[in-house]
mmCIF file of C-alpha atoms in Angstrom:
data_model
loop_
_atom_site.group_PDB
_atom_site.id
_atom_site.type_symbol
_atom_site.label_atom_id
_atom_site.label_comp_id
_atom_site.label_asym_id
_atom_site.label_seq_id
_atom_site.Cartn_x
_atom_site.Cartn_y
_atom_site.Cartn_z
ATOM 1 C CA ASP X 1 151.535 54.338 51.177
ATOM 2 C CA ALA X 2 153.674 53.569 54.207
ATOM 3 C CA GLY X 3 152.545 50.630 56.248
ATOM 4 C CA VAL X 4 153.364 50.122 59.899
ATOM 5 C CA THR X 5 157.029 50.759 60.582
ATOM 6 C CA GLN X 6 158.924 49.496 63.596
ATOM 7 C CA SER X 7 162.416 50.149 64.840
ATOM 8 C CA PRO X 8 164.835 48.690 65.486
ATOM 9 C CA THR X 9 164.471 45.392 63.629
ATOM 10 C CA HIS X 10 166.786 43.485 65.930
ATOM 11 C CA LEU X 11 168.071 44.184 69.410
ATOM 12 C CA ILE X 12 170.289 42.354 71.875
ATOM 13 C CA LYS X 13 170.101 43.415 75.511
ATOM 14 C CA THR X 14 171.514 42.147 78.769
ATOM 15 C CA ARG X 15 169.294 40.905 81.576
ATOM 16 C CA GLY X 16 168.281 43.785 83.854
ATOM 17 C CA GLN X 17 168.585 46.453 81.188
ATOM 18 C CA GLN X 18 165.797 48.585 79.773
ATOM 19 C CA VAL X 19 164.642 48.752 76.158
ATOM 20 C CA THR X 20 162.462 51.073 74.065
ATOM 21 C CA LEU X 21 160.799 49.923 70.864
ATOM 22 C CA ARG X 22 159.184 52.310 68.428
ATOM 23 C CA CYS X 23 156.247 52.130 66.040
ATOM 24 C CA SER X 24 154.683 54.391 63.442
ATOM 25 C CA PRO X 25 151.178 53.318 62.426
ATOM 26 C CA LYS X 26 149.881 53.027 58.913
ATOM 27 C CA SER X 27 148.710 56.287 57.389
ATOM 28 C CA GLY X 28 145.130 56.960 58.468
ATOM 29 C CA HIS X 29 145.348 54.688 61.510
ATOM 30 C CA ASP X 30 145.123 56.149 65.004
ATOM 31 C CA THR X 31 145.113 53.062 67.212
ATOM 32 C CA VAL X 32 148.247 51.140 68.107
ATOM 33 C CA SER X 33 148.394 47.742 69.761
ATOM 34 C CA TRP X 34 151.496 45.921 70.924
ATOM 35 C CA TYR X 35 151.912 42.153 70.926
ATOM 36 C CA GLN X 36 154.604 39.782 72.122
ATOM 37 C CA GLN X 37 155.168 36.624 70.109
ATOM 38 C CA ALA X 38 157.365 33.922 71.586
ATOM 39 C CA LEU X 39 158.801 31.285 69.278
ATOM 40 C CA GLY X 40 156.135 28.825 68.178
ATOM 41 C CA GLN X 41 153.326 30.747 69.856
ATOM 42 C CA GLY X 42 150.605 33.093 68.723
ATOM 43 C CA PRO X 43 150.890 36.816 69.451
ATOM 44 C CA GLN X 44 149.985 37.796 73.012
ATOM 45 C CA PHE X 45 148.307 41.156 73.617
ATOM 46 C CA ILE X 46 150.334 43.590 75.712
ATOM 47 C CA PHE X 47 148.291 46.790 75.475
ATOM 48 C CA GLN X 48 146.501 49.166 73.140
ATOM 49 C CA TYR X 49 146.796 52.929 72.802
ATOM 50 C CA TYR X 50 144.154 55.258 71.472
ATOM 51 C CA GLU X 51 143.957 59.033 71.820
ATOM 52 C CA GLU X 52 147.295 58.991 73.648
ATOM 53 C CA GLU X 53 145.947 56.812 76.441
ATOM 54 C CA GLU X 54 146.332 53.150 77.321
ATOM 55 C CA ARG X 55 142.868 51.861 76.655
ATOM 56 C CA GLN X 56 143.278 48.169 77.279
ATOM 57 C CA ARG X 57 145.974 45.986 78.805
ATOM 58 C CA GLY X 58 146.767 42.295 78.687
ATOM 59 C CA ASN X 59 148.326 40.108 81.359
ATOM 60 C CA PHE X 60 151.757 41.663 81.383
ATOM 61 C CA PRO X 61 153.589 43.068 84.415
ATOM 62 C CA ASP X 62 154.133 46.753 85.049
ATOM 63 C CA ARG X 63 157.649 46.396 83.665
ATOM 64 C CA PHE X 64 155.933 46.800 80.315
ATOM 65 C CA SER X 65 154.800 50.350 79.674
ATOM 66 C CA GLY X 66 154.049 52.456 76.676
ATOM 67 C CA HIS X 67 153.213 55.792 75.251
ATOM 68 C CA GLN X 68 151.387 57.234 72.290
ATOM 69 C CA PHE X 69 152.300 60.584 70.798
ATOM 70 C CA PRO X 70 150.033 63.172 69.161
ATOM 71 C CA ASN X 71 151.097 61.930 65.714
ATOM 72 C CA TYR X 72 149.801 58.453 66.731
ATOM 73 C CA SER X 73 153.253 56.881 66.870
ATOM 74 C CA SER X 74 153.963 54.754 69.902
ATOM 75 C CA GLU X 75 156.718 53.388 72.097
ATOM 76 C CA LEU X 76 156.923 50.200 74.111
ATOM 77 C CA ASN X 77 159.255 50.252 77.107
ATOM 78 C CA VAL X 78 160.373 47.190 79.007
ATOM 79 C CA ASN X 79 162.318 47.600 82.255
ATOM 80 C CA ALA X 80 164.407 45.088 84.183
ATOM 81 C CA LEU X 81 164.629 42.724 81.241
ATOM 82 C CA LEU X 82 164.354 39.001 81.876
ATOM 83 C CA LEU X 83 165.547 36.171 79.662
ATOM 84 C CA GLY X 84 161.891 35.298 79.124
ATOM 85 C CA ASP X 85 161.286 38.671 77.479
ATOM 86 C CA SER X 86 163.145 37.422 74.415
ATOM 87 C CA ALA X 87 160.531 37.439 71.648
ATOM 88 C CA LEU X 88 159.283 39.126 68.514
ATOM 89 C CA TYR X 89 157.481 42.337 69.454
ATOM 90 C CA LEU X 90 154.802 43.311 67.011
ATOM 91 C CA CYS X 91 153.110 46.649 66.596
ATOM 92 C CA ALA X 92 149.697 46.648 64.964
ATOM 93 C CA SER X 93 147.601 49.599 63.885
ATOM 94 C CA SER X 94 143.937 50.061 63.076
ATOM 95 C CA PRO X 95 141.665 52.986 62.257
ATOM 96 C CA GLY X 96 139.059 54.803 64.276
ATOM 97 C CA GLY X 97 139.807 53.267 67.635
ATOM 98 C CA LEU X 98 138.428 49.978 66.435
ATOM 99 C CA SER X 99 139.744 46.566 65.528
ATOM 100 C CA SER X 100 136.608 45.605 63.613
ATOM 101 C CA TYR X 101 138.500 45.220 60.361
ATOM 102 C CA GLY X 102 141.580 43.607 61.832
ATOM 103 C CA TYR X 103 145.027 44.988 62.300
ATOM 104 C CA THR X 104 147.907 45.832 60.033
ATOM 105 C CA PHE X 105 151.112 44.539 61.581
ATOM 106 C CA GLY X 106 154.588 45.960 61.345
ATOM 107 C CA SER X 107 157.551 43.760 60.571
ATOM 108 C CA GLY X 108 158.388 43.480 64.261
ATOM 109 C CA THR X 109 161.385 43.924 66.519
ATOM 110 C CA ARG X 110 163.279 40.780 67.450
ATOM 111 C CA LEU X 111 164.480 41.231 71.038
ATOM 112 C CA THR X 112 167.076 38.879 72.455
ATOM 113 C CA VAL X 113 167.920 39.105 76.163
ATOM 114 C CA VAL X 114 171.195 37.489 77.184
ATOM 115 C CA GLN F 1 139.650 32.920 80.399
ATOM 116 C CA LYS F 2 138.608 33.421 76.812
ATOM 117 C CA GLU F 3 140.524 31.162 74.498
ATOM 118 C CA VAL F 4 141.171 30.516 70.847
ATOM 119 C CA GLU F 5 142.322 27.021 69.964
ATOM 120 C CA GLN F 6 143.912 25.690 66.815
ATOM 121 C CA ASN F 7 145.455 22.387 65.870
ATOM 122 C CA SER F 8 149.169 23.209 65.877
ATOM 123 C CA GLY F 9 149.882 20.739 63.098
ATOM 124 C CA PRO F 10 152.007 20.491 61.134
ATOM 125 C CA LEU F 11 149.472 19.921 58.384
ATOM 126 C CA SER F 12 150.856 18.587 55.111
ATOM 127 C CA VAL F 13 148.802 18.869 51.918
ATOM 128 C CA PRO F 14 149.755 17.928 48.331
ATOM 129 C CA GLU F 15 150.046 20.750 45.836
ATOM 130 C CA GLY F 16 146.713 21.399 44.143
ATOM 131 C CA ALA F 17 144.640 19.900 46.954
ATOM 132 C CA ILE F 18 142.374 21.679 49.435
ATOM 133 C CA ALA F 19 143.890 22.665 52.777
ATOM 134 C CA SER F 20 141.449 22.909 55.681
ATOM 135 C CA LEU F 21 142.352 24.820 58.835
ATOM 136 C CA ASN F 22 140.145 24.910 61.906
ATOM 137 C CA CYS F 23 139.754 27.147 64.931
ATOM 138 C CA THR F 24 137.434 27.069 67.948
ATOM 139 C CA TYR F 25 136.761 29.853 70.411
ATOM 140 C CA SER F 26 135.322 29.924 73.876
ATOM 141 C CA ASP F 27 133.067 33.001 73.948
ATOM 142 C CA ARG F 28 129.718 32.644 72.224
ATOM 143 C CA GLY F 29 129.356 36.442 72.086
ATOM 144 C CA SER F 30 132.413 36.919 69.878
ATOM 145 C CA GLN F 31 131.961 39.466 67.113
ATOM 146 C CA SER F 32 134.733 39.305 64.546
ATOM 147 C CA PHE F 33 137.019 36.608 63.246
ATOM 148 C CA PHE F 34 140.236 36.844 61.295
ATOM 149 C CA TRP F 35 142.745 34.619 59.585
ATOM 150 C CA TYR F 36 146.348 35.752 59.379
ATOM 151 C CA ARG F 37 149.187 34.134 57.455
ATOM 152 C CA GLN F 38 152.671 34.275 58.904
ATOM 153 C CA TYR F 39 155.751 33.196 56.988
ATOM 154 C CA SER F 40 158.702 32.065 59.044
ATOM 155 C CA GLY F 41 160.483 35.040 60.578
ATOM 156 C CA LYS F 42 157.925 37.511 59.246
ATOM 157 C CA SER F 43 154.970 39.375 60.732
ATOM 158 C CA PRO F 44 151.330 38.242 60.407
ATOM 159 C CA GLU F 45 149.437 39.299 57.291
ATOM 160 C CA LEU F 46 145.632 39.565 57.265
ATOM 161 C CA ILE F 47 144.126 37.328 54.592
ATOM 162 C CA MET F 48 140.467 36.950 55.581
ATOM 163 C CA SER F 49 137.906 38.426 57.946
ATOM 164 C CA ILE F 50 134.409 37.124 58.625
ATOM 165 C CA TYR F 51 131.609 38.473 60.801
ATOM 166 C CA SER F 52 128.437 36.531 59.940
ATOM 167 C CA ASN F 53 127.532 32.874 59.870
ATOM 168 C CA GLY F 54 128.221 31.140 56.591
ATOM 169 C CA ASP F 55 130.931 31.249 53.964
ATOM 170 C CA LYS F 56 133.003 34.125 52.643
ATOM 171 C CA GLU F 57 135.126 33.600 49.550
ATOM 172 C CA ASP F 58 138.120 35.591 48.341
ATOM 173 C CA GLY F 59 140.008 34.038 45.465
ATOM 174 C CA ARG F 60 141.345 30.652 46.525
ATOM 175 C CA PHE F 61 140.440 31.302 50.166
ATOM 176 C CA THR F 62 137.113 30.581 51.846
ATOM 177 C CA ALA F 63 136.371 31.381 55.474
ATOM 178 C CA GLN F 64 133.516 29.579 57.182
ATOM 179 C CA LEU F 65 131.877 30.687 60.425
ATOM 180 C CA ASN F 66 129.490 28.756 62.635
ATOM 181 C CA LYS F 67 128.681 30.793 65.741
ATOM 182 C CA ALA F 68 126.379 28.152 67.217
ATOM 183 C CA SER F 69 129.229 25.635 67.228
ATOM 184 C CA GLN F 70 131.832 28.313 67.958
ATOM 185 C CA TYR F 71 134.196 27.439 65.185
ATOM 186 C CA VAL F 72 135.706 29.183 62.227
ATOM 187 C CA SER F 73 137.620 27.519 59.424
ATOM 188 C CA LEU F 74 139.743 28.475 56.457
ATOM 189 C CA LEU F 75 139.824 26.516 53.214
ATOM 190 C CA ILE F 76 142.595 27.027 50.694
ATOM 191 C CA ARG F 77 141.780 25.637 47.264
ATOM 192 C CA ASP F 78 144.395 24.639 44.678
ATOM 193 C CA SER F 79 147.125 24.820 47.330
ATOM 194 C CA GLN F 80 150.457 26.207 46.160
ATOM 195 C CA PRO F 81 153.919 25.828 47.714
ATOM 196 C CA SER F 82 153.761 29.567 48.460
ATOM 197 C CA ASP F 83 150.859 28.840 50.823
ATOM 198 C CA SER F 84 153.272 27.056 53.163
ATOM 199 C CA ALA F 85 153.165 29.165 56.317
ATOM 200 C CA THR F 86 151.676 29.322 59.792
ATOM 201 C CA TYR F 87 148.021 30.349 59.828
ATOM 202 C CA LEU F 88 146.778 32.245 62.865
ATOM 203 C CA CYS F 89 143.147 32.500 63.881
ATOM 204 C CA ALA F 90 142.187 35.683 65.755
ATOM 205 C CA VAL F 91 138.968 36.673 67.516
ATOM 206 C CA ARG F 92 137.566 40.001 68.664
ATOM 207 C CA TRP F 93 135.394 39.127 71.603
ATOM 208 C CA ASN F 94 132.756 41.824 71.756
ATOM 209 C CA PHE F 95 131.971 45.422 71.046
ATOM 210 C CA GLY F 96 134.130 47.716 73.144
ATOM 211 C CA ASN F 97 136.824 45.082 73.557
ATOM 212 C CA GLU F 98 139.121 46.079 70.782
ATOM 213 C CA LYS F 99 141.968 43.629 71.275
ATOM 214 C CA LEU F 100 142.327 40.559 69.125
ATOM 215 C CA THR F 101 143.065 37.229 70.780
ATOM 216 C CA PHE F 102 145.138 34.829 68.700
ATOM 217 C CA GLY F 103 145.429 31.089 68.631
ATOM 218 C CA THR F 104 148.825 29.423 68.600
ATOM 219 C CA GLY F 105 148.668 28.891 64.851
ATOM 220 C CA THR F 106 148.661 25.901 62.500
ATOM 221 C CA ARG F 107 151.753 25.234 60.447
ATOM 222 C CA LEU F 108 150.809 24.287 56.889
ATOM 223 C CA THR F 109 153.211 22.660 54.439
ATOM 224 C CA ILE F 110 152.264 22.226 50.777
ATOM 225 C CA ILE F 111 154.102 19.293 49.243
ATOM 226 C CA PRO F 112 155.049 19.773 45.556
#
């Protein structure tokens, strides 16, 4: 039973560049949420996708965008990278459009902006 | 702004003792509460969820919820060195708001 898979695991980008992170949810899950976790902090909600639409968004600028595909997989895109975007990016999935039972997290993508 | 607060620690507990982790939240209408464990460099792992006032036990873990006082706690009995990790409290605010809001986490160290 595959859990949540994310790619790549590590990424180094230069300030001003663009990056795309990918996520495949756990089997049976149709809702994907993206979180940013800075060192020593709790995860911060970026946005959530359900039925191929962005359903809810946190306090992140428009440089952060996403997409969900018909197979429920998702991408997170970040444009015009800043040094402060360096963080662990976590994808979390849940079933039925709900988070009532909590999320299952992927192993994350460590993004370093230099 | 709705907030989740945790004591950042670090919290040090001798092996075999009870570790007690606490979390408070700002919205009285919150629906669901979760504890996640996160080992250094790894992703969070769900260990407990609780929805009603009172205690919920699962093995060595007990979650306690008091909605009137707006706090949720996690007790770890017979602490083991493998319990050393950061513990994150997460709250789902209300029906229809499907995001989880996390605290900053409490770092727990079990001393052999």
